[in-house]
Short mmCIF file of C-alpha atoms in Angstrom, two decimals:
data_model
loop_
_atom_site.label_atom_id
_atom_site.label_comp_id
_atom_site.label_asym_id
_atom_site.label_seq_id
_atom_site.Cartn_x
_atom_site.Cartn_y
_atom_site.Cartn_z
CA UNK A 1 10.63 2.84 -22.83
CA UNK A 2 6.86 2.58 -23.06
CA UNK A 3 4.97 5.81 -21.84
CA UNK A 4 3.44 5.19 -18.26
CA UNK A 5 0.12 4.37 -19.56
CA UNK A 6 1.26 1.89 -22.00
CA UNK A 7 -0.66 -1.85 -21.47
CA UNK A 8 2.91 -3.54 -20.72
CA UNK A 9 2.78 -1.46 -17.49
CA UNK A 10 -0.78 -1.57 -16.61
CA UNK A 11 -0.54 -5.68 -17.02
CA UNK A 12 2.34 -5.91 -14.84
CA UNK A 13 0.32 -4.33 -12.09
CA UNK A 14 -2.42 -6.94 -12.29
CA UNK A 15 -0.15 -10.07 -12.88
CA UNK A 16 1.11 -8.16 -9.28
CA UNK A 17 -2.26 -8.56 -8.12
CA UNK A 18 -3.08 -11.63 -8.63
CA UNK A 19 -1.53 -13.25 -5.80
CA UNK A 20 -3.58 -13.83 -2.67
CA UNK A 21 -0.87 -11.70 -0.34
CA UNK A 22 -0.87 -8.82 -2.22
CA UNK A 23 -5.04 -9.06 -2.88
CA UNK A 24 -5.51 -9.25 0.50
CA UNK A 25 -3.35 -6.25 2.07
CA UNK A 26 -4.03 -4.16 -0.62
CA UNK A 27 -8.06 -5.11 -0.14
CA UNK A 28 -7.86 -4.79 3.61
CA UNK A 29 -6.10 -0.97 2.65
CA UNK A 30 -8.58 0.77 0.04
CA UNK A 31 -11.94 -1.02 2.58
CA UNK A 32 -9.73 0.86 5.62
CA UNK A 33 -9.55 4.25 3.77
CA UNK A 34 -13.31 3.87 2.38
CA UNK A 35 -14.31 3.19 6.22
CA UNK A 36 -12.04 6.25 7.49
CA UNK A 37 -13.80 8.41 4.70
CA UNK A 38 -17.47 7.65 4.66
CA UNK A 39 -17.38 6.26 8.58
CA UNK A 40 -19.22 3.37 7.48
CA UNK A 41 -18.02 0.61 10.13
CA UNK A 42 -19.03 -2.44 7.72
CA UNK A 43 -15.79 -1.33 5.72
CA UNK A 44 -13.63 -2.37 8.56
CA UNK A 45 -15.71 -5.21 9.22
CA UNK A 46 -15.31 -6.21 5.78
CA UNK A 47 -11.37 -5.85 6.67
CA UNK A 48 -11.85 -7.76 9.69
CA UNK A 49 -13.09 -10.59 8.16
CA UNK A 50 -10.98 -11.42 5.26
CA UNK A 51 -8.03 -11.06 7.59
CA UNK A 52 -9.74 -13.71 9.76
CA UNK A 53 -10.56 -15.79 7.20
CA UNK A 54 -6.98 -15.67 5.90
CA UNK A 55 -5.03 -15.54 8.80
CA UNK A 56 -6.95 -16.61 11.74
CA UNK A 57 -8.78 -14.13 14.50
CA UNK A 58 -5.80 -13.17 16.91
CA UNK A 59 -3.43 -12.92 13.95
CA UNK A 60 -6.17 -10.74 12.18
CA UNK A 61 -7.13 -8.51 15.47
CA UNK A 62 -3.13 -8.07 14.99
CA UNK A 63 -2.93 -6.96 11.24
CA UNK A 64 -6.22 -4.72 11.61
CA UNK A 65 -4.48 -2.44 14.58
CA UNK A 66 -1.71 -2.34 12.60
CA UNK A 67 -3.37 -1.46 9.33
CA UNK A 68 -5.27 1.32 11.50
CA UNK A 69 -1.79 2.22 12.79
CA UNK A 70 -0.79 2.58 8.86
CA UNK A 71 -3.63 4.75 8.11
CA UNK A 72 -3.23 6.90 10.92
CA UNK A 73 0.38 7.39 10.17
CA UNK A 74 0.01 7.70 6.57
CA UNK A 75 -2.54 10.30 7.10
CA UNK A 76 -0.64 12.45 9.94
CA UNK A 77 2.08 12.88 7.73
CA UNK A 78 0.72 13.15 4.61
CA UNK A 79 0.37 17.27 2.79
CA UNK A 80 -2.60 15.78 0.49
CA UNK A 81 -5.71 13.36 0.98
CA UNK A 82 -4.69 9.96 0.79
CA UNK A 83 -5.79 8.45 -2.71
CA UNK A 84 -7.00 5.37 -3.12
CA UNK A 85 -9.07 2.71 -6.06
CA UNK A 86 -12.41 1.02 -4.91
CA UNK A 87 -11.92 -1.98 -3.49
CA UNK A 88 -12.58 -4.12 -6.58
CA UNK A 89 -10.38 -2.33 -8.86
CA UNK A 90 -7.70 -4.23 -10.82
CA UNK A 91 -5.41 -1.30 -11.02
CA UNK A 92 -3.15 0.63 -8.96
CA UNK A 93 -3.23 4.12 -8.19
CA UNK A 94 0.58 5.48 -7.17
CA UNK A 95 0.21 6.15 -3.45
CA UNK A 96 -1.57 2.18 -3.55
CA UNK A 97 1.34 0.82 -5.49
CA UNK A 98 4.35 2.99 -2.04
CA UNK A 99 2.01 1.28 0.01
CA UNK A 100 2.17 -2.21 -1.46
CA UNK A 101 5.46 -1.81 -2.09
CA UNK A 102 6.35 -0.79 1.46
CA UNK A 103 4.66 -4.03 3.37
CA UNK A 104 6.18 -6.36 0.94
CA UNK A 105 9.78 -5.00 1.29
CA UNK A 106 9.36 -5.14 5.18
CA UNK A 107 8.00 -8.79 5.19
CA UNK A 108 11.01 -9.16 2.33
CA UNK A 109 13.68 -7.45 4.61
CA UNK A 110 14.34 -5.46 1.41
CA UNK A 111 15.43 -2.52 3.72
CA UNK A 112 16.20 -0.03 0.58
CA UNK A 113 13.44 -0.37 -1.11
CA UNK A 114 11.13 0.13 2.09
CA UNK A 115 13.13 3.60 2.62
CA UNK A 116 12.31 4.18 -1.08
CA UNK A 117 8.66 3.67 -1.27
CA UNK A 118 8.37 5.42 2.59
CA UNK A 119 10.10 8.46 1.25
CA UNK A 120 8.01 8.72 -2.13
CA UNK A 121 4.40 8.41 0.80
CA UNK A 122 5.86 11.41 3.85
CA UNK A 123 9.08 13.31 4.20
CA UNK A 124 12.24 11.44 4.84
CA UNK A 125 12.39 13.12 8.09
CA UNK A 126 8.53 10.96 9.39
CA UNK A 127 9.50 8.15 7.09
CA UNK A 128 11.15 5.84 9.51
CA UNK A 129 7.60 6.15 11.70
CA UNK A 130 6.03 5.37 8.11
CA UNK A 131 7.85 1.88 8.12
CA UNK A 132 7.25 1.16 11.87
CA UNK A 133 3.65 1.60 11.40
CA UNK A 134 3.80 -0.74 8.24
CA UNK A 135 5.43 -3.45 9.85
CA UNK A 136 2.58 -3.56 12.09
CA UNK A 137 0.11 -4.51 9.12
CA UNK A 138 3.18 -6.27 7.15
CA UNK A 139 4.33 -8.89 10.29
CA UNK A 140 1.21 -10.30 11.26
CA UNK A 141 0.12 -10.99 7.69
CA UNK A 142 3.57 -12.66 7.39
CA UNK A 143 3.37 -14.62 10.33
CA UNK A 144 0.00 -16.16 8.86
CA UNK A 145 1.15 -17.06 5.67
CA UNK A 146 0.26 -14.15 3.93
CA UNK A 147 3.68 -13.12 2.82
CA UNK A 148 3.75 -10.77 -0.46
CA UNK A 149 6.13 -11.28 -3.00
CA UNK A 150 9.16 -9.18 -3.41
CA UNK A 151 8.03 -5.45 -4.89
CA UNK A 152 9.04 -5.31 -8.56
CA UNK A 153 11.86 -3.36 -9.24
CA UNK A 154 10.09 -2.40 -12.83
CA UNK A 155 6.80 -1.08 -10.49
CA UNK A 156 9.28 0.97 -8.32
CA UNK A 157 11.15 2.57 -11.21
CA UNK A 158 8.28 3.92 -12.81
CA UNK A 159 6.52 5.22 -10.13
CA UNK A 160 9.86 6.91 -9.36
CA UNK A 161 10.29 8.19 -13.15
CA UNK A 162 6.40 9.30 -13.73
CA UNK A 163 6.91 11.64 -10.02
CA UNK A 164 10.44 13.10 -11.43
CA UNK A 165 8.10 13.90 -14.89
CA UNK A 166 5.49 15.48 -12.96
CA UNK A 167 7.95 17.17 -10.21
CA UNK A 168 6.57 20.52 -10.70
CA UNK A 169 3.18 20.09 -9.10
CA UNK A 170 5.23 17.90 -6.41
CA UNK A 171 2.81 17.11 -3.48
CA UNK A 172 4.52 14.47 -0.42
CA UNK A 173 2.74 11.94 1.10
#
């Protein structure tokens, strides 16, 4: 197999990406966490407007509660800051990829592989609250035709290998 950094893998993060869904929600989470950081309300406004534009306004006031609700959860139960890529990046950063992973398998009903990526972001004891939360962001964009595609397996399996590498300086999110 490829080492982690190897183009094959980087390539199958961006052909991820470039589906509207998956653009969006993962847009609508790096402008949250950039808000949240540098309290700069035009990031959420930002949010609040390609959700609207995407999705309609009461489907979007839905999806940006929920999204909020995300945060907030993700950041209760989190040990370390939560990481994130600017906005415009074309990559993935690992706690980005649980995330994405986590909305699509709820809007998917892929139940196992929403436990998976919740457990790899918090404790398995706060993870079930971890998935609640999502669904919050993950339903409305559903609902408004923003459904994201099932999370590849491949994506999952190397996140999973690269933590086990790198299990000594383990830190939970």
């Amino acid at each position: 197999m490829p080492a982690p950094d190897h183009p094959s893998h980087a390539c199958l993060a961006q052909q991820y990406l470039r589906h509207s869904p998956e653009r969006l929600a993962l847009d609508g989470y790096r402008h949250w966490l950039q808000g949240r950081q540098e309290c700069d309300e035009k990031c959420f406004n930002s949010v609040r407007d390609n959700l609207n534009e995407a999705i309609g306004f009461g489907l979007a006031r839905f999806a940006s509660e929920g999204l909020n609700i995300l945060v907030t959860q993700l950041d209760a139960c989190s040990h370390c800051p939560l990481r994130f890529l600017k906005p415009a990046s074309k990559h993935l950063c690992r706690e980005e990829a649980f995330v994405l992973g986590l909305i699509a398998s709820i809007q998917n009903g892929n139940e196992y592989t929403a436990w998976r990526c919740a457990t790899q972001l918090t404790c398995q004891r706060l993870s079930g609250l971890l998935i609640g939360a999502a669904g919050q962001y993950a339903i409305p964009l559903k609902v408004g035709g923003q459904s994201l595609m099932p999370f590849p397996n491949e994506i999952l399996i190397l996140l999973e290998e690269r933590q086990h590498s790198t299990q000594k300086a383990k830190t939970l999110h």
